[in-house]
Structures are given as structure tokens and as C-alpha cells.
Tab-separated table of C-alpha atoms in Angstrom:
chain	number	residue	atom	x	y	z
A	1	UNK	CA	0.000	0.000	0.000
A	2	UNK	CA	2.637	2.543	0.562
A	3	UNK	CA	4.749	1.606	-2.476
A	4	UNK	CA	1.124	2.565	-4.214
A	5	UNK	CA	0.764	5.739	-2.280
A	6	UNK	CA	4.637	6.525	-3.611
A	7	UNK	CA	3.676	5.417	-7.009
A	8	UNK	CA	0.559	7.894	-7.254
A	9	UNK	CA	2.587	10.895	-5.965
A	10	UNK	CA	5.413	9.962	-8.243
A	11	UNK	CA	2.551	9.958	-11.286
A	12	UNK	CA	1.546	13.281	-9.837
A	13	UNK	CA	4.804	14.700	-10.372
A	14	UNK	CA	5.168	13.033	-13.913
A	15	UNK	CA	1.556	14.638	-14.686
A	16	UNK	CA	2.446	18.078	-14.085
A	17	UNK	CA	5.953	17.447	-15.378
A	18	UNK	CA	3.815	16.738	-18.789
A	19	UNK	CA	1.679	19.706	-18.680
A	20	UNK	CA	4.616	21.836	-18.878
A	21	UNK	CA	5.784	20.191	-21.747
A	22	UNK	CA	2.983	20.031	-23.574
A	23	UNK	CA	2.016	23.544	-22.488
A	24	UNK	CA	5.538	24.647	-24.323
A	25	UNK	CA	5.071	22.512	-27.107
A	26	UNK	CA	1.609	24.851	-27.555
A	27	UNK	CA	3.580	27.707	-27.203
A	28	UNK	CA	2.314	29.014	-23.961
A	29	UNK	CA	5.502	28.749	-22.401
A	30	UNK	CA	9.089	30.129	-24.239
A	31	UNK	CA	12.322	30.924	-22.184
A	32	UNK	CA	10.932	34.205	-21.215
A	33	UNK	CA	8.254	32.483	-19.635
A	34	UNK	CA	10.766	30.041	-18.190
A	35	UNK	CA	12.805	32.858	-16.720
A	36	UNK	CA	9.434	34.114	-14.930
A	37	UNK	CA	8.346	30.732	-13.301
A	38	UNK	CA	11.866	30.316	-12.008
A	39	UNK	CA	11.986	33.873	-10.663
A	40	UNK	CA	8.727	32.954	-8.987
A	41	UNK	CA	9.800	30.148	-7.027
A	42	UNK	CA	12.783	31.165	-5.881
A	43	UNK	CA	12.190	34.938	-4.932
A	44	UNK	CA	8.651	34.662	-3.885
A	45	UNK	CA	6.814	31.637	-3.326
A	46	UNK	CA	9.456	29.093	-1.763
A	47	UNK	CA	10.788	31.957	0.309
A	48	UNK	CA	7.561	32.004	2.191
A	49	UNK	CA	6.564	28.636	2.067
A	50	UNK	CA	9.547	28.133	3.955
A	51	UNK	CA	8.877	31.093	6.711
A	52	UNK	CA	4.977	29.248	6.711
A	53	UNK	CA	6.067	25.782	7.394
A	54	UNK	CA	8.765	26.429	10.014
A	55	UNK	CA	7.109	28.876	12.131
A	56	UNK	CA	3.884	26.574	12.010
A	57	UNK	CA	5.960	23.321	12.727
A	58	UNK	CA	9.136	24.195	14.562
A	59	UNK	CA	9.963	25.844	18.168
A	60	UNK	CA	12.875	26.544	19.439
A	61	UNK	CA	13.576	22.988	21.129
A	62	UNK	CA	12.549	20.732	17.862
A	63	UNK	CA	14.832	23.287	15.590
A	64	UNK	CA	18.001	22.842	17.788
A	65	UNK	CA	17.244	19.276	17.946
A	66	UNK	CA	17.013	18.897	13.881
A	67	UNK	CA	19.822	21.439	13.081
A	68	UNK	CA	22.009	18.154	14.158
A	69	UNK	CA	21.350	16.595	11.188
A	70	UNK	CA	23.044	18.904	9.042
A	71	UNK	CA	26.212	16.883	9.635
A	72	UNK	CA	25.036	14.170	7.263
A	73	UNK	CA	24.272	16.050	4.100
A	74	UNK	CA	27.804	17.912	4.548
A	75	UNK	CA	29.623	15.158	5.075
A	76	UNK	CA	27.948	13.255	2.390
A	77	UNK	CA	28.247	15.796	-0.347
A	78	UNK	CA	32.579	16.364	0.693
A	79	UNK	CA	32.669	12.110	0.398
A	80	UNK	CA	31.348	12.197	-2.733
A	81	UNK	CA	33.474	15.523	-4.569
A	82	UNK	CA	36.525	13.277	-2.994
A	83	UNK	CA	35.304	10.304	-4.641
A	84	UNK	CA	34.544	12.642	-7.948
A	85	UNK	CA	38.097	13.197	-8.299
A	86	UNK	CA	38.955	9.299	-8.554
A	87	UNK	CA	35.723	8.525	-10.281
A	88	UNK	CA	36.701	11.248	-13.270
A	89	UNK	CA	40.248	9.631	-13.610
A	90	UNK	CA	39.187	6.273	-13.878
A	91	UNK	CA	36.071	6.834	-16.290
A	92	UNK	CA	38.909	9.319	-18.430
A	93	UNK	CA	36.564	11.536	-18.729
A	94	UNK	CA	37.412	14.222	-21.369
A	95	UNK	CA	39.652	17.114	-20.527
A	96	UNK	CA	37.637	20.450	-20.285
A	97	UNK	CA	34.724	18.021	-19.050
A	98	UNK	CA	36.067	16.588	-15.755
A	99	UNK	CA	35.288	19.840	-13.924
A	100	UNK	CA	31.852	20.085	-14.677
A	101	UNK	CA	31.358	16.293	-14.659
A	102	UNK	CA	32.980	16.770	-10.604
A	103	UNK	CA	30.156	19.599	-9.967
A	104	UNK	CA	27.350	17.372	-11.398
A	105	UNK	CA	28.704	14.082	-9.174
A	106	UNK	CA	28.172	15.802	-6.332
A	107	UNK	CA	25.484	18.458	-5.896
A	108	UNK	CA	21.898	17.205	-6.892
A	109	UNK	CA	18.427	19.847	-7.897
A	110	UNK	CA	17.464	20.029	-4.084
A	111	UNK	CA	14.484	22.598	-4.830
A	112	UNK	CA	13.198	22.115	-8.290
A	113	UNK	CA	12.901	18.565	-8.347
A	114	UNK	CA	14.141	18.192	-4.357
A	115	UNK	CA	11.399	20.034	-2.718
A	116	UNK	CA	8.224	18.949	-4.737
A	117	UNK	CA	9.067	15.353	-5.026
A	118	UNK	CA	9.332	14.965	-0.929
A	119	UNK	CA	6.291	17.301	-0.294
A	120	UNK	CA	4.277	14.730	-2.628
A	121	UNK	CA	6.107	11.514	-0.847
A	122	UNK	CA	6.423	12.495	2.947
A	123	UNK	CA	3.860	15.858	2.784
A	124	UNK	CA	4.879	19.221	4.865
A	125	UNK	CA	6.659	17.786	7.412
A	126	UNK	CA	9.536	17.077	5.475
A	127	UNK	CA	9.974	20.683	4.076
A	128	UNK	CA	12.688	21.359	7.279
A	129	UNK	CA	14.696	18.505	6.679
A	130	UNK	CA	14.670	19.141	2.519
A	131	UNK	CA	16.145	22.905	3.880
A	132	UNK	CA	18.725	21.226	5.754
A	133	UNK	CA	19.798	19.337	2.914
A	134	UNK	CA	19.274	22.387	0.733
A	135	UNK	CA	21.604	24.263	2.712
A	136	UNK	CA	24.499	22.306	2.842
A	137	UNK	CA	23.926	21.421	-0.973
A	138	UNK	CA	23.847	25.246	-1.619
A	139	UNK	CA	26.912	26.333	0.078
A	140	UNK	CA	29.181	23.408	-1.947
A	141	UNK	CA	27.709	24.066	-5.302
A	142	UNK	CA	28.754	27.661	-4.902
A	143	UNK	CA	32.288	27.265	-3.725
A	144	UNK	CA	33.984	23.520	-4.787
A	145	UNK	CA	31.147	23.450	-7.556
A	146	UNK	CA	31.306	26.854	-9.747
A	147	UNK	CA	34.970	26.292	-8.711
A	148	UNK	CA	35.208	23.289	-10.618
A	149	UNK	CA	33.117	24.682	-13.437
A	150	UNK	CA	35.344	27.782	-13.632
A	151	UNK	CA	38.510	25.303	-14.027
A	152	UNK	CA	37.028	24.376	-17.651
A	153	UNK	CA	35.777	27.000	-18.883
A	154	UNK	CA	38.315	30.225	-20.208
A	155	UNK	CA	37.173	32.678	-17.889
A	156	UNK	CA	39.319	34.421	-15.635
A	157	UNK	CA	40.218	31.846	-11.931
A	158	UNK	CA	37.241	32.686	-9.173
A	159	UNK	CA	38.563	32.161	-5.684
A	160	UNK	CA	36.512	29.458	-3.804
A	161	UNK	CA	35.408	31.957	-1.062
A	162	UNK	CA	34.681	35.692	-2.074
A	163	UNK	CA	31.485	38.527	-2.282
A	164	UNK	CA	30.330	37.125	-5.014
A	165	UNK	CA	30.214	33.450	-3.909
A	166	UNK	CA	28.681	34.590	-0.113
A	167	UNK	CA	25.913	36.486	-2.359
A	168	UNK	CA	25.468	33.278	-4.397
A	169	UNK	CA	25.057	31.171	-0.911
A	170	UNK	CA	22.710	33.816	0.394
A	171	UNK	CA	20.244	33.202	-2.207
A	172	UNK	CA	16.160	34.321	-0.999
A	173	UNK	CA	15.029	30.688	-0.163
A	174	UNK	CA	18.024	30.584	2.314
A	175	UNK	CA	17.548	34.074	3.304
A	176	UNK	CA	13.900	33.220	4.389
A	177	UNK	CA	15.282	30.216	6.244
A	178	UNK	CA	17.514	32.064	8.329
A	179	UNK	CA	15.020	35.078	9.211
A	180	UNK	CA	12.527	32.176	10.058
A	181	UNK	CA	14.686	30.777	12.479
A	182	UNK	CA	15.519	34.261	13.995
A	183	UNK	CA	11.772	34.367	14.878
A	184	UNK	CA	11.475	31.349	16.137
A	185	UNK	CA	14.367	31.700	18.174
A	186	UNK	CA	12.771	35.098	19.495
A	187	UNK	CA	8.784	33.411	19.897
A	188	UNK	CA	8.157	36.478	16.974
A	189	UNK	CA	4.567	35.362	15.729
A	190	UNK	CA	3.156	36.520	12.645
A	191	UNK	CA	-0.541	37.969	12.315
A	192	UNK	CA	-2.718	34.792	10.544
A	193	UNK	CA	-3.723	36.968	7.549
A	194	UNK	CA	0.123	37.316	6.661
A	195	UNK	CA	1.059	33.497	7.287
A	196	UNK	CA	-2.326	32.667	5.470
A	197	UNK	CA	-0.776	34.950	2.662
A	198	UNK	CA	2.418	32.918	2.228
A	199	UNK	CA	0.451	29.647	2.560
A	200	UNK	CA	-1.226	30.316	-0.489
A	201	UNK	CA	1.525	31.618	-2.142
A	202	UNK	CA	4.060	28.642	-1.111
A	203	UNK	CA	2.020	26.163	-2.216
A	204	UNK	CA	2.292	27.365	-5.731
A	205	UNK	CA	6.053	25.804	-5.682
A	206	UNK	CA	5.518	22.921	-6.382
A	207	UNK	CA	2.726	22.827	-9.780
A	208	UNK	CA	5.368	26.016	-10.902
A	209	UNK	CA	8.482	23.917	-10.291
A	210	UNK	CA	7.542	20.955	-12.154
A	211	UNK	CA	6.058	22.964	-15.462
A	212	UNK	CA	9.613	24.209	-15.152
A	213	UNK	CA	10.877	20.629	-15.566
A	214	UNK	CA	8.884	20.623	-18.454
A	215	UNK	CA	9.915	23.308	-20.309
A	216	UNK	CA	13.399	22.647	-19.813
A	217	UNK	CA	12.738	18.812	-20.912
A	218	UNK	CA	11.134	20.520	-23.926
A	219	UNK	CA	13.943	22.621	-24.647
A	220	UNK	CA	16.368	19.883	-25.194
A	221	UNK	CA	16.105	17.753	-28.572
A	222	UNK	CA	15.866	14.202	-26.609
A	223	UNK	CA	16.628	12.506	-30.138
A	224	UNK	CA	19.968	13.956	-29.823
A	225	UNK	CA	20.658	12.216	-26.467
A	226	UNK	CA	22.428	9.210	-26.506
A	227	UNK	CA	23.541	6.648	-23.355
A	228	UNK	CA	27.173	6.833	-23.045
A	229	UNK	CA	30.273	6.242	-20.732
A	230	UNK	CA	30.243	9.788	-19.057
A	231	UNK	CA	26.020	9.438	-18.731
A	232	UNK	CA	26.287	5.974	-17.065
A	233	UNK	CA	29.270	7.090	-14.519
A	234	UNK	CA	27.518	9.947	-13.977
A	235	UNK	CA	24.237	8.027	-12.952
A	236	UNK	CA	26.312	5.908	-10.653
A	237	UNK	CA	27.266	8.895	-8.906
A	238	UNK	CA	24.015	10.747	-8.638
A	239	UNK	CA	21.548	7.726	-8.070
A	240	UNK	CA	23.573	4.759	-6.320
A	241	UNK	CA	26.594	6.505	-4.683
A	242	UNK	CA	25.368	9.848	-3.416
A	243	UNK	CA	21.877	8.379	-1.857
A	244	UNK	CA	24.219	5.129	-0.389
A	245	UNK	CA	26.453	7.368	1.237
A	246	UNK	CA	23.293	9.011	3.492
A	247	UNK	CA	22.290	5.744	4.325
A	248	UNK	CA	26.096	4.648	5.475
A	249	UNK	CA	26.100	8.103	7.779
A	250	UNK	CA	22.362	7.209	9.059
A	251	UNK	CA	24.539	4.362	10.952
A	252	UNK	CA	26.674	6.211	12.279
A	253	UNK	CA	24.678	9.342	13.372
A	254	UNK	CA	21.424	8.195	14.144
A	255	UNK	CA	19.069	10.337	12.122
A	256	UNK	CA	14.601	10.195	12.592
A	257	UNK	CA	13.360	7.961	10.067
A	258	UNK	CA	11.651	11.129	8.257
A	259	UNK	CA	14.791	12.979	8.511
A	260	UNK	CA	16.792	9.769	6.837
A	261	UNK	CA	14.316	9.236	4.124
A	262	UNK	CA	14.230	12.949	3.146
A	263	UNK	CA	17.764	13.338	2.650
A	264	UNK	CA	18.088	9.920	0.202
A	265	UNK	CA	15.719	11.429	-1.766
A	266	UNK	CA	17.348	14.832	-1.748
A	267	UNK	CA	20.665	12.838	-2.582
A	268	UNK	CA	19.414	11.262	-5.601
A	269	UNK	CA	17.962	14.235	-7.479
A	270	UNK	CA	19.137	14.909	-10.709
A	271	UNK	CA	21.945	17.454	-11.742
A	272	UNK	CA	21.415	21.162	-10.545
A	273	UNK	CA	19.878	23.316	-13.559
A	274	UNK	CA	22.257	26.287	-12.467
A	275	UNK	CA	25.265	23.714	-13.572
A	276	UNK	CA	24.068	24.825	-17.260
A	277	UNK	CA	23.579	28.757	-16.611
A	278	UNK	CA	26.680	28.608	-14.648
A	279	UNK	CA	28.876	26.675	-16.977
A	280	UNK	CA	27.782	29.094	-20.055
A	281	UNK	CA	28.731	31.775	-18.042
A	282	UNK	CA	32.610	30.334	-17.748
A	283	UNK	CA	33.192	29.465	-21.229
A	284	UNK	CA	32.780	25.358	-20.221
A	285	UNK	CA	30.921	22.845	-22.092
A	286	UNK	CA	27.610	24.060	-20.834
A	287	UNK	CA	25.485	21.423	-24.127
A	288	UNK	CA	27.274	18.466	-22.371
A	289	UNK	CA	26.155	19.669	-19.382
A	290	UNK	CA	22.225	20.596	-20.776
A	291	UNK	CA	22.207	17.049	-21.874
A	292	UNK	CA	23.369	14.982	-18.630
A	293	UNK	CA	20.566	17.492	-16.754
A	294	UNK	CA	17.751	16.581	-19.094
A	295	UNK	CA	18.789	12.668	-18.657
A	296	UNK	CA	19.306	12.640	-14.522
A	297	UNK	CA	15.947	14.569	-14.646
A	298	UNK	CA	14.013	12.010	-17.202
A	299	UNK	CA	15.876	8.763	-14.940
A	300	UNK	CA	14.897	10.843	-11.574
A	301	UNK	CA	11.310	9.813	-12.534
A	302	UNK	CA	12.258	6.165	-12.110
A	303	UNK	CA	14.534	5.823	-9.411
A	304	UNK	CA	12.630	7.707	-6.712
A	305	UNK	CA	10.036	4.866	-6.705
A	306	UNK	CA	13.015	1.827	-6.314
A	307	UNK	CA	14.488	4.505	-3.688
A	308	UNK	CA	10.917	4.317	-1.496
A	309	UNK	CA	10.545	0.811	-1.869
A	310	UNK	CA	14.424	0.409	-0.016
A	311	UNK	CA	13.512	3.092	2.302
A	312	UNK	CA	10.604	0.997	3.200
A	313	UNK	CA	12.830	-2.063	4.328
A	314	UNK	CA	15.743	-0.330	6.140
């Protein structure tokens, strides 16, 4: 029954996903319109979806008790750039492609595909633990990731730790985290007309988010993608290795069920879609890297079902 239940939200996801395909294939959608849902989600509605659910599910005990966990994600994500290194070597992947391939080994979509996919599986209660995740995801694709985007790509060297890369790191989503915390380290409450506001507008994230997957699936001509060495490494990494690796630490730091099973998930999202804007922006192979995004996203689809049925027998 709950392998069903996972089933049906993972059809709900791959419904919407459709509708923003099909939407762009109509011509509803172009990258303008792309550009608009994106700026959506991540300035406006996940910001305060975030503020809603924390202040309505966290106080001050159950948030220092959870903040614990962020161990796990950071030391899962370092393991696995470590492991990129040998990984990249022994697959020989192309020079002026082991860079990028590194940054796509390690950091997964934690919010596009991240955040919807474990609201439909676990429901609200997992939006703290996706932030957790989020956060440590964030603050390595912005330093060791651009970092080893930047090494491919002819732009001028970017230092690992500098304004720019804080302002990256501070993004609104992560912003909203922090000033939610604040308050609910002070007991600040909110009027209910204002949280009721940012209810209604958070829970737009998720429908936007996956139309987004659509459009960008729709971007890319799939007839051009074909299964090679580099794609099936890179699968390894993102879908067996990464989400392993959580479930290794869970042993060793004792994580809540919910808290476990939200951070596989996060770990076996497909490549970040700011791996392509980013990679354009430093001169590196940023069509390899559209291509290996569209695929993780199309195989996300059917791993995160296999991924519930093991998280239902550990």
C-alpha cells in the first residue's frame, strides 16, 4: 500500500511534469516564460513557504534538535566531490569536461525537483529537513562546484570563497530560512492573515516547479541524447553513490526515520539546472552539461520509486 501511495505521488509529479511540456510545445511557455516561473519560485513563493512551514511546525527545542542533522548532508556531499576526483580519472573523462562532470557528481536539484518530489512523498513535514539538505547542498555548489566549473571553462580563476560566492550562498530561499529561524528563536509570531498569505503563495512551488521541468525537458532535442560512458558514470554517482552514502552516515549518526528518508531522496535528485547557466557563463561545455541534466531529470522519474521501496525495508 505505501509503495502505491509513492507510485501515485510519483505519477503526480510526472503529470504536471507533462503539462509543462505540452504547455511549451503549444507555445504558452518560451524561455521568457521560463525565466518568470523560475523567478517565482525562488524569490517569492518558496521563500515564504519556507517562513509558513517552520514557524507553524518548529519551536525553538525541535529546531536545535534537527539542526544536528546537518552533519550528514555535509559530510555526504565532501565524500562524494573526494570520490569525484577518482571517479573522473578512472572513467577518463574528457579534458575540459572533468570539472563540470565533478560539480554534477556531487550536488543534486534540491528545490526544483528536491522540494516537490518529498512534499508529494512524505507531505509538509519534510519541508525542514529538505532545507537542511538544501543548505548544505547550496553552500558546496557555490564554492567547490562553480569552482570546478570555472577550471574548464576560459574565464578568468574565481577564488573558492569571495562577495560574489557569499551572495550566491545567500540566495532568498536561504535568506527566508535564516530570518525564520531568527523568529522562532525570538517566539516572533506573525498575524494569521500574513502566514495565510504565504500559505497560499508557497504552495504554488511545487505545480510552478515541475512545469519548469517541463519546459526545460522541452527545450532539449531528446533525439539527440544518446547513453554513453560519461552518462552511465555519472548516474552511478548521482543515483547509487550519493543516496548510499546518506544511508552509510544514518549508521553512524542516528538520524529520525523522516529525517533519513528525506535526505536519500534529496541525494538522488538529478543534476542542478544552475550547472548549465553557470557553466555558459565560464566558457565550459555548458550542451554536455544541458544534456546529462535533461537525462538525470528524465531517470529521476524512475529511481525515486526503487528509492521508497528500499527506504521501506531499512
Amino acid at each position: 500500500m505505501a509503495i502505491l501511495q509513492s507510485a501515485q505521488s510519483i505519477f503526480s509529479i510526472m503529470l504536471m511534469i507533462f503539462l509543462g511540456y505540452v504547455l511549451t510545445s503549444w507555445k504558452w511557455f518560451d524561455e521568457n516564460s521560463s525565466k518568470l516561473l523560475v523567478n517565482l519560485v525562488v524569490k517569492i513563493s518558496l521563500p515564504l513557504l519556507m517562513i509558513d512551514d517552520l514557524m507553524n511546525n518548529f519551536d525553538r527545542e525541535k529546531l536545535l534538535t534537527s539542526a544536528g542533522g546537518l552533519v550528514v548532508p555535509f559530510t555526504s556531499i565532501a565524500l562524494c566531490y573526494l570520490l569525484s576526483f577518482v571517479v573522473s580519472e578512472m572513467a577518463k573523462i574528457q579534458t575540459g569536461r572533468q570539472g563540470v562532470f565533478r560539480s554534477m557528481f556531487f550536488n543534486s536539484n534540491t528545490i526544483f525537483m528536491g522540494l516537490p518530489i518529498n512534499l508529494a512523498l512524505f507531505g509538509e513535514k519534510s519541508i525542514p529537513y529538505v532545507l537542511l539538505y538544501y543548505i548544505a547542498n547550496t553552500v558546496y555548489f557555490w564554492t567547490l562546484g562553480v569552482y570546478e566549473i570555472n577550471r574548464d571553462g576560459n574565464d578568468r580563476p574565481q577564488k573558492l570563497f569571495c562577495p560574489e560566492t557569499v551572495k550566491q550562498i545567500l540566495s532568498p530561499p536561504l535568506v527566508s530560512f535564516l530570518l525564520a529561524v531568527v523568529m522562532i528563536m525570538l517566539g516572533i509570531r506573525l498575524p494569521s492573515f500574513i502566514m495565510d498569505t504565504f500559505r497560499y503563495l508557497g504552495n504554488l512551488t511545487t505545480p510552478i516547479s515541475m512545469m519548469f521541468i517541463g519546459i526545460t525537458i522541452h527545450s532539449i532535442d531528446l533525439k539527440t541524447i544518446r547513453i554513453t560512458k560519461d552518462m552511465l558514470v555519472l548516474f552511478a554517482g548521482r543515483f547509487v553513490i550519493s543516496p548510499l552514502s546518506i544511508l552509510l552516515l544514518a549508521m553512524v549518526f542516528p538520524l529520525p526515520p523522516l529525517m533519513r528518508n528525506v535526505f536519500v531522496i534529496q541525494a538522488a535528485m538529478p543534476v542542478m539546472t544552475n550547472t548549465a547557466i553557470v557553466s555558459k557563463a565560464y566558457g565550459a561545455d555548458s550542451e554536455y552539461v544541458a544534456v546529462m541534466i535533461t537525462a538525470t531529470t528524465i531517470a529521476t522519474i524512475f529511481v525515486v520509486p526503487i528509492y521508497m521501496a528500499i527506504l521501506k525495508l531499512v
